[in-house]
Amino acid sequence: MRNHPRLAGAALVAAAAVLAGCGGGDGGHGSLSRPAPSASAFPPAAGQPLFTVLSKASGEGPVASPNTISFDRGISRVPFGVFTPGRETIKGAEVALYAAPGASGKALGPFPARIEDLTTEARFRAQTTTQDPSAATVVYVSEIPFDRNGEWRIGALIKQGSKLKASLFPSVFVGDNPKIPQVGRKAPLIHTPTAADVGGDLAKIDTRRPFDDMHAVDYADAYGRKPIVLLFATPQLCKSRVCGPVVDIAAQVKRSYGDRATFIHMEVYNDNDATKGVRPQLQAFHLANEPWLFAIDRHGVIRARIDGAFGVQALERAVQAAIAGKSIHG
């Protein structure tokens, strides 16, 4: 995997601000969710350069920034946040993304973004989330059909009343992480620590407070026998502040699907210390950021994967794919 420290740092730092929440929802029933606006509400790219498309805006305003650093050729899920110049989260904006290969490629788009609610029912909302003023509450999601590998430029047009405002992502590099396991391929066989392995001292393998109940089964024991929902996330140490919310979401979805799939929460850093590097389980999956979700069927085949933040419905769709043994992308 080729690393881009500047890009990774920019994306993660920006995501920390972009996805910062300003309060909770009303119990995780999609109150903050919004469908994508119509593409007709935004100007067509029409093969113009990206900067020409963005110049149709009346100026800069809100800032859009990605919640992931990994992109694949084909239709790729692009999660991002939107915030004011004062770094306050905007939860209900109408936004469309545009993308162009390289600095002078012809732009594609618009790709309108839906909004996914990251809140849960109150009983699944951990202290790690409720006591974190920066914990995310929404994520914007577009799907972009990247038709080639290499550098891409991505920009956003954001509606403010009758005006459009423009924002530019850092450059992204499509196909730059080919070792991350793909949908339709066999997942790596790893061991994940269980409550029994640490003598019941869950603080060694879980930074969520209170601890979640996704440490009962070793991944290796379920692999090839039962569908697995494997979530790499660190609620207390997550740079983007979305790990707490997505672990809460996994805990809520487990209530409905826990008898048909094994839910496993895997922490990110050795000894839960960010200075000690990532755990060997993440290295086996070739991951350099968090969170990541892999939904794996009973034969060990990855049927869905999600990089970055996701809402309840997105996770339910991934779990259903693993149970049915049918792959989904995006």
Tab-separated table of C-alpha atoms in Angstrom:
chain	number	residue	atom	x	y	z
A	1	MET	CA	0.000	0.000	0.000
A	2	ARG	CA	1.421	3.356	-0.954
A	3	ASN	CA	0.905	5.889	1.817
A	4	HIS	CA	0.156	9.571	1.332
A	5	PRO	CA	0.856	11.097	4.773
A	6	ARG	CA	-0.163	14.569	3.666
A	7	LEU	CA	-3.456	13.362	2.262
A	8	ALA	CA	-4.226	11.026	5.128
A	9	GLY	CA	-3.459	13.691	7.693
A	10	ALA	CA	-5.495	16.317	5.881
A	11	ALA	CA	-8.462	14.024	5.444
A	12	LEU	CA	-8.508	12.818	9.022
A	13	VAL	CA	-7.938	16.205	10.590
A	14	ALA	CA	-10.566	17.784	8.385
A	15	ALA	CA	-12.975	14.978	9.145
A	16	ALA	CA	-12.556	15.594	12.841
A	17	ALA	CA	-13.887	19.103	12.361
A	18	VAL	CA	-16.272	18.389	9.539
A	19	LEU	CA	-18.109	15.578	11.245
A	20	ALA	CA	-18.260	17.187	14.646
A	21	GLY	CA	-21.745	17.013	16.046
A	22	CYS	CA	-23.667	19.773	17.738
A	23	GLY	CA	-26.120	17.550	19.580
A	24	GLY	CA	-27.987	14.278	19.219
A	25	GLY	CA	-30.973	13.155	17.259
A	26	ASP	CA	-34.267	11.896	18.608
A	27	GLY	CA	-33.299	8.286	19.041
A	28	GLY	CA	-31.727	7.080	15.828
A	29	HIS	CA	-34.916	6.742	13.776
A	30	GLY	CA	-33.499	8.698	10.857
A	31	SER	CA	-34.600	12.131	12.046
A	32	LEU	CA	-31.416	13.652	10.646
A	33	SER	CA	-31.399	11.545	7.481
A	34	ARG	CA	-32.251	13.156	4.154
A	35	PRO	CA	-32.529	11.639	0.664
A	36	ALA	CA	-30.231	12.981	-2.010
A	37	PRO	CA	-31.576	16.078	-3.771
A	38	SER	CA	-32.360	15.921	-7.477
A	39	ALA	CA	-29.375	16.168	-9.794
A	40	SER	CA	-31.342	18.751	-11.758
A	41	ALA	CA	-30.894	21.155	-8.845
A	42	PHE	CA	-27.204	21.449	-9.751
A	43	PRO	CA	-25.424	22.434	-12.968
A	44	PRO	CA	-24.243	19.552	-15.169
A	45	ALA	CA	-20.517	19.000	-15.495
A	46	ALA	CA	-20.927	18.631	-19.279
A	47	GLY	CA	-17.316	17.587	-19.708
A	48	GLN	CA	-15.956	20.905	-18.457
A	49	PRO	CA	-12.860	21.183	-16.236
A	50	LEU	CA	-13.658	20.881	-12.537
A	51	PHE	CA	-12.694	24.470	-11.759
A	52	THR	CA	-15.040	25.696	-14.497
A	53	VAL	CA	-17.896	23.811	-12.866
A	54	LEU	CA	-17.046	25.153	-9.423
A	55	SER	CA	-16.772	28.683	-10.791
A	56	LYS	CA	-20.545	28.653	-11.240
A	57	ALA	CA	-20.765	29.185	-7.484
A	58	SER	CA	-21.095	32.672	-6.064
A	59	GLY	CA	-18.056	32.161	-3.869
A	60	GLU	CA	-16.730	30.123	-1.019
A	61	GLY	CA	-18.848	29.340	1.997
A	62	PRO	CA	-19.402	26.022	3.744
A	63	VAL	CA	-16.529	23.539	3.562
A	64	ALA	CA	-16.917	19.899	2.506
A	65	SER	CA	-14.239	17.385	3.474
A	66	PRO	CA	-13.940	13.598	3.059
A	67	ASN	CA	-14.290	11.003	5.798
A	68	THR	CA	-12.119	8.432	3.993
A	69	ILE	CA	-8.767	8.146	2.237
A	70	SER	CA	-9.462	4.967	0.254
A	71	PHE	CA	-11.146	4.948	-3.166
A	72	ASP	CA	-11.548	2.171	-5.730
A	73	ARG	CA	-12.116	2.099	-9.449
A	74	GLY	CA	-15.812	1.706	-10.213
A	75	ILE	CA	-18.676	3.102	-8.183
A	76	SER	CA	-17.138	4.243	-4.913
A	77	ARG	CA	-18.941	5.386	-1.773
A	78	VAL	CA	-17.670	8.834	-0.764
A	79	PRO	CA	-18.594	9.872	2.804
A	80	PHE	CA	-17.932	13.469	3.813
A	81	GLY	CA	-18.982	16.241	6.150
A	82	VAL	CA	-20.077	19.844	5.655
A	83	PHE	CA	-19.322	22.669	8.075
A	84	THR	CA	-19.367	26.428	8.303
A	85	PRO	CA	-16.223	28.571	8.033
A	86	GLY	CA	-16.492	28.720	11.829
A	87	ARG	CA	-16.176	24.906	11.875
A	88	GLU	CA	-19.726	24.229	12.998
A	89	THR	CA	-21.422	21.199	11.461
A	90	ILE	CA	-24.155	21.794	8.904
A	91	LYS	CA	-26.597	18.901	9.180
A	92	GLY	CA	-29.143	19.511	6.439
A	93	ALA	CA	-27.388	21.025	3.427
A	94	GLU	CA	-28.150	20.124	-0.185
A	95	VAL	CA	-24.829	19.117	-1.750
A	96	ALA	CA	-23.551	17.542	-4.943
A	97	LEU	CA	-20.037	16.331	-5.706
A	98	TYR	CA	-18.128	16.569	-8.980
A	99	ALA	CA	-14.981	14.647	-9.873
A	100	ALA	CA	-12.279	14.928	-12.521
A	101	PRO	CA	-9.203	12.782	-13.227
A	102	GLY	CA	-6.015	14.723	-12.610
A	103	ALA	CA	-5.567	18.464	-12.715
A	104	SER	CA	-7.013	18.988	-16.194
A	105	GLY	CA	-9.432	16.102	-16.739
A	106	LYS	CA	-13.058	16.536	-17.741
A	107	ALA	CA	-15.399	16.679	-14.770
A	108	LEU	CA	-18.161	14.162	-14.049
A	109	GLY	CA	-21.293	14.971	-12.082
A	110	PRO	CA	-23.299	16.139	-10.339
A	111	PHE	CA	-23.492	13.334	-7.776
A	112	PRO	CA	-26.024	14.514	-5.161
A	113	ALA	CA	-25.398	13.443	-1.577
A	114	ARG	CA	-27.806	11.822	0.835
A	115	ILE	CA	-27.470	12.429	4.573
A	116	GLU	CA	-27.176	9.473	6.955
A	117	ASP	CA	-28.151	9.878	10.607
A	118	LEU	CA	-25.404	8.641	12.949
A	119	THR	CA	-27.475	8.769	16.136
A	120	THR	CA	-29.046	5.725	17.770
A	121	GLU	CA	-31.802	4.884	20.190
A	122	ALA	CA	-30.889	6.264	23.607
A	123	ARG	CA	-30.146	2.878	25.183
A	124	PHE	CA	-27.421	2.186	22.629
A	125	ARG	CA	-25.738	5.582	22.947
A	126	ALA	CA	-22.531	5.134	24.945
A	127	GLN	CA	-20.982	7.627	27.331
A	128	THR	CA	-18.060	7.685	24.904
A	129	THR	CA	-20.447	9.293	22.445
A	130	THR	CA	-22.688	11.419	24.658
A	131	GLN	CA	-19.776	12.946	26.579
A	132	ASP	CA	-17.807	13.767	23.434
A	133	PRO	CA	-18.852	17.220	22.153
A	134	SER	CA	-17.141	16.412	18.843
A	135	ALA	CA	-18.912	13.104	18.257
A	136	ALA	CA	-20.442	12.975	14.788
A	137	THR	CA	-24.198	13.009	14.259
A	138	VAL	CA	-24.477	12.969	10.449
A	139	VAL	CA	-22.476	11.971	7.400
A	140	TYR	CA	-23.084	12.996	3.781
A	141	VAL	CA	-22.674	10.233	1.177
A	142	SER	CA	-22.332	10.358	-2.610
A	143	GLU	CA	-21.442	7.589	-5.050
A	144	ILE	CA	-18.873	8.512	-7.695
A	145	PRO	CA	-18.087	6.243	-10.691
A	146	PHE	CA	-14.299	6.478	-10.898
A	147	ASP	CA	-13.412	5.074	-14.320
A	148	ARG	CA	-9.642	4.963	-13.868
A	149	ASN	CA	-6.953	4.746	-11.213
A	150	GLY	CA	-4.724	7.617	-10.215
A	151	GLU	CA	-5.203	11.145	-8.924
A	152	TRP	CA	-8.700	12.633	-8.923
A	153	ARG	CA	-9.902	16.086	-7.940
A	154	ILE	CA	-13.260	16.295	-6.154
A	155	GLY	CA	-15.297	19.430	-5.557
A	156	ALA	CA	-18.647	20.189	-3.984
A	157	LEU	CA	-21.401	22.646	-4.789
A	158	ILE	CA	-23.489	23.465	-1.736
A	159	LYS	CA	-26.841	25.191	-1.961
A	160	GLN	CA	-27.423	28.192	0.289
A	161	GLY	CA	-30.876	29.514	-0.499
A	162	SER	CA	-30.860	30.377	-4.198
A	163	LYS	CA	-27.045	30.524	-4.325
A	164	LEU	CA	-24.362	27.910	-4.792
A	165	LYS	CA	-21.151	27.801	-2.795
A	166	ALA	CA	-18.062	25.825	-3.772
A	167	SER	CA	-15.636	23.687	-1.782
A	168	LEU	CA	-12.671	21.615	-2.960
A	169	PHE	CA	-11.485	18.317	-1.421
A	170	PRO	CA	-7.806	17.451	-1.107
A	171	SER	CA	-6.738	15.320	-4.081
A	172	VAL	CA	-7.617	11.629	-3.767
A	173	PHE	CA	-5.825	8.648	-5.271
A	174	VAL	CA	-8.102	5.986	-6.711
A	175	GLY	CA	-6.827	2.418	-6.628
A	176	ASP	CA	-4.034	3.337	-4.241
A	177	ASN	CA	-4.901	0.671	-1.650
A	178	PRO	CA	-5.255	-2.539	-3.694
A	179	LYS	CA	-4.361	-4.817	-0.776
A	180	ILE	CA	-7.467	-3.907	1.223
A	181	PRO	CA	-9.778	-6.934	0.782
A	182	GLN	CA	-12.394	-6.367	-1.901
A	183	VAL	CA	-16.078	-7.283	-1.997
A	184	GLY	CA	-16.463	-10.722	-3.533
A	185	ARG	CA	-13.060	-11.926	-2.276
A	186	LYS	CA	-12.247	-14.155	0.659
A	187	ALA	CA	-11.626	-12.256	3.878
A	188	PRO	CA	-8.325	-12.809	5.718
A	189	LEU	CA	-8.432	-15.404	8.488
A	190	ILE	CA	-7.462	-13.711	11.745
A	191	HIS	CA	-7.961	-14.140	15.452
A	192	THR	CA	-9.734	-11.417	17.416
A	193	PRO	CA	-9.355	-11.147	21.198
A	194	THR	CA	-12.356	-12.133	23.282
A	195	ALA	CA	-13.483	-11.325	26.798
A	196	ALA	CA	-12.225	-14.746	27.846
A	197	ASP	CA	-8.775	-14.048	26.384
A	198	VAL	CA	-8.335	-11.024	28.658
A	199	GLY	CA	-9.864	-12.606	31.750
A	200	GLY	CA	-12.908	-10.383	31.518
A	201	ASP	CA	-10.821	-7.188	31.586
A	202	LEU	CA	-12.542	-5.597	28.591
A	203	ALA	CA	-10.621	-2.340	29.017
A	204	LYS	CA	-7.761	-4.122	27.239
A	205	ILE	CA	-9.791	-4.669	24.064
A	206	ASP	CA	-12.499	-1.989	24.119
A	207	THR	CA	-12.243	1.791	24.506
A	208	ARG	CA	-16.029	2.258	24.518
A	209	ARG	CA	-17.658	3.151	27.824
A	210	PRO	CA	-19.632	1.218	28.792
A	211	PHE	CA	-18.071	-1.752	27.026
A	212	ASP	CA	-20.070	-3.258	24.187
A	213	ASP	CA	-21.091	-6.903	23.864
A	214	MET	CA	-19.222	-7.646	20.618
A	215	HIS	CA	-16.233	-9.469	22.142
A	216	ALA	CA	-17.727	-12.868	22.916
A	217	VAL	CA	-16.572	-14.754	19.819
A	218	ASP	CA	-13.166	-15.065	18.154
A	219	TYR	CA	-13.493	-14.190	14.470
A	220	ALA	CA	-11.564	-17.365	13.591
A	221	ASP	CA	-14.167	-19.517	15.341
A	222	ALA	CA	-17.031	-18.001	13.323
A	223	TYR	CA	-15.146	-17.788	10.009
A	224	GLY	CA	-16.573	-20.175	7.437
A	225	ARG	CA	-19.397	-21.164	9.749
A	226	LYS	CA	-21.570	-18.101	10.268
A	227	PRO	CA	-21.882	-14.610	8.766
A	228	ILE	CA	-19.580	-12.096	10.462
A	229	VAL	CA	-19.937	-8.337	10.912
A	230	LEU	CA	-16.401	-7.128	11.659
A	231	LEU	CA	-16.042	-3.506	12.724
A	232	PHE	CA	-12.608	-1.938	13.142
A	233	ALA	CA	-13.149	1.145	15.301
A	234	THR	CA	-11.762	2.873	18.385
A	235	PRO	CA	-14.457	4.983	20.102
A	236	GLN	CA	-12.116	6.793	22.484
A	237	LEU	CA	-9.152	7.353	20.167
A	238	CYS	CA	-10.767	7.846	16.748
A	239	LYS	CA	-9.279	10.824	14.929
A	240	SER	CA	-12.414	11.521	12.900
A	241	ARG	CA	-14.773	11.234	15.916
A	242	VAL	CA	-17.081	8.845	14.067
A	243	CYS	CA	-15.979	5.589	15.710
A	244	GLY	CA	-18.083	6.057	18.839
A	245	PRO	CA	-21.269	6.631	16.849
A	246	VAL	CA	-20.693	3.700	14.460
A	247	VAL	CA	-20.001	1.287	17.324
A	248	ASP	CA	-23.264	2.476	18.909
A	249	ILE	CA	-24.973	1.799	15.577
A	250	ALA	CA	-23.480	-1.697	15.412
A	251	ALA	CA	-24.710	-2.395	18.940
A	252	GLN	CA	-28.225	-1.335	17.925
A	253	VAL	CA	-28.248	-3.388	14.719
A	254	LYS	CA	-26.901	-6.423	16.600
A	255	ARG	CA	-30.145	-6.439	18.581
A	256	SER	CA	-32.046	-7.331	15.392
A	257	TYR	CA	-29.489	-9.548	13.634
A	258	GLY	CA	-27.293	-10.974	16.391
A	259	ASP	CA	-28.836	-14.446	16.125
A	260	ARG	CA	-28.039	-14.629	12.383
A	261	ALA	CA	-24.567	-13.095	12.326
A	262	THR	CA	-21.602	-12.764	14.662
A	263	PHE	CA	-20.864	-9.124	15.503
A	264	ILE	CA	-17.245	-8.355	16.385
A	265	HIS	CA	-15.833	-4.982	17.419
A	266	MET	CA	-12.060	-4.894	16.914
A	267	GLU	CA	-10.036	-2.074	18.434
A	268	VAL	CA	-7.434	-0.291	16.319
A	269	TYR	CA	-4.268	0.434	18.326
A	270	ASN	CA	-1.926	-1.891	20.199
A	271	ASP	CA	-2.645	-1.666	23.941
A	272	ASN	CA	-5.232	0.995	23.026
A	273	ASP	CA	-2.362	3.436	22.648
A	274	ALA	CA	-2.214	5.424	19.404
A	275	THR	CA	1.572	5.797	19.720
A	276	LYS	CA	2.076	2.019	19.514
A	277	GLY	CA	0.771	1.472	15.991
A	278	VAL	CA	-2.200	-0.480	14.710
A	279	ARG	CA	-3.030	-3.977	15.876
A	280	PRO	CA	-1.990	-6.976	13.745
A	281	GLN	CA	-5.625	-7.605	12.773
A	282	LEU	CA	-5.727	-4.270	10.908
A	283	GLN	CA	-2.376	-5.057	9.323
A	284	ALA	CA	-3.807	-8.337	8.019
A	285	PHE	CA	-6.565	-6.329	6.310
A	286	HIS	CA	-4.011	-3.685	5.171
A	287	LEU	CA	-5.919	-0.848	6.851
A	288	ALA	CA	-4.384	2.519	7.668
A	289	ASN	CA	-7.447	4.450	8.844
A	290	GLU	CA	-10.644	3.841	10.782
A	291	PRO	CA	-13.464	2.962	10.981
A	292	TRP	CA	-13.901	0.056	8.556
A	293	LEU	CA	-16.797	-2.418	8.403
A	294	PHE	CA	-16.643	-5.800	6.660
A	295	ALA	CA	-19.775	-7.949	6.277
A	296	ILE	CA	-18.645	-11.520	5.559
A	297	ASP	CA	-20.851	-14.465	4.607
A	298	ARG	CA	-20.730	-17.978	6.124
A	299	HIS	CA	-18.229	-19.068	3.484
A	300	GLY	CA	-15.755	-16.323	4.402
A	301	VAL	CA	-16.530	-14.130	1.382
A	302	ILE	CA	-16.775	-10.365	1.843
A	303	ARG	CA	-20.253	-9.293	0.714
A	304	ALA	CA	-20.102	-5.619	1.741
A	305	ARG	CA	-17.572	-3.218	3.146
A	306	ILE	CA	-17.873	0.333	4.383
A	307	ASP	CA	-15.012	2.757	4.808
A	308	GLY	CA	-15.845	5.659	7.108
A	309	ALA	CA	-19.050	6.605	8.883
A	310	PHE	CA	-22.397	4.928	8.221
A	311	GLY	CA	-25.952	5.012	9.529
A	312	VAL	CA	-28.260	2.253	10.747
A	313	GLN	CA	-29.820	1.584	7.340
A	314	ALA	CA	-26.429	1.301	5.626
A	315	LEU	CA	-25.270	-1.236	8.197
A	316	GLU	CA	-28.508	-3.215	7.989
A	317	ARG	CA	-28.075	-3.426	4.222
A	318	ALA	CA	-24.524	-4.762	4.664
A	319	VAL	CA	-25.598	-7.322	7.264
A	320	GLN	CA	-28.441	-8.531	5.046
A	321	ALA	CA	-25.970	-8.979	2.182
A	322	ALA	CA	-23.724	-11.172	4.339
A	323	ILE	CA	-26.655	-13.270	5.522
A	324	ALA	CA	-27.981	-13.701	1.977
A	325	GLY	CA	-24.528	-14.325	0.500
A	326	LYS	CA	-25.035	-11.642	-2.135
A	327	SER	CA	-22.471	-8.901	-2.743
A	328	ILE	CA	-23.303	-5.219	-2.692
A	329	HIS	CA	-21.069	-2.282	-3.551
A	330	GLY	CA	-21.160	1.316	-2.401
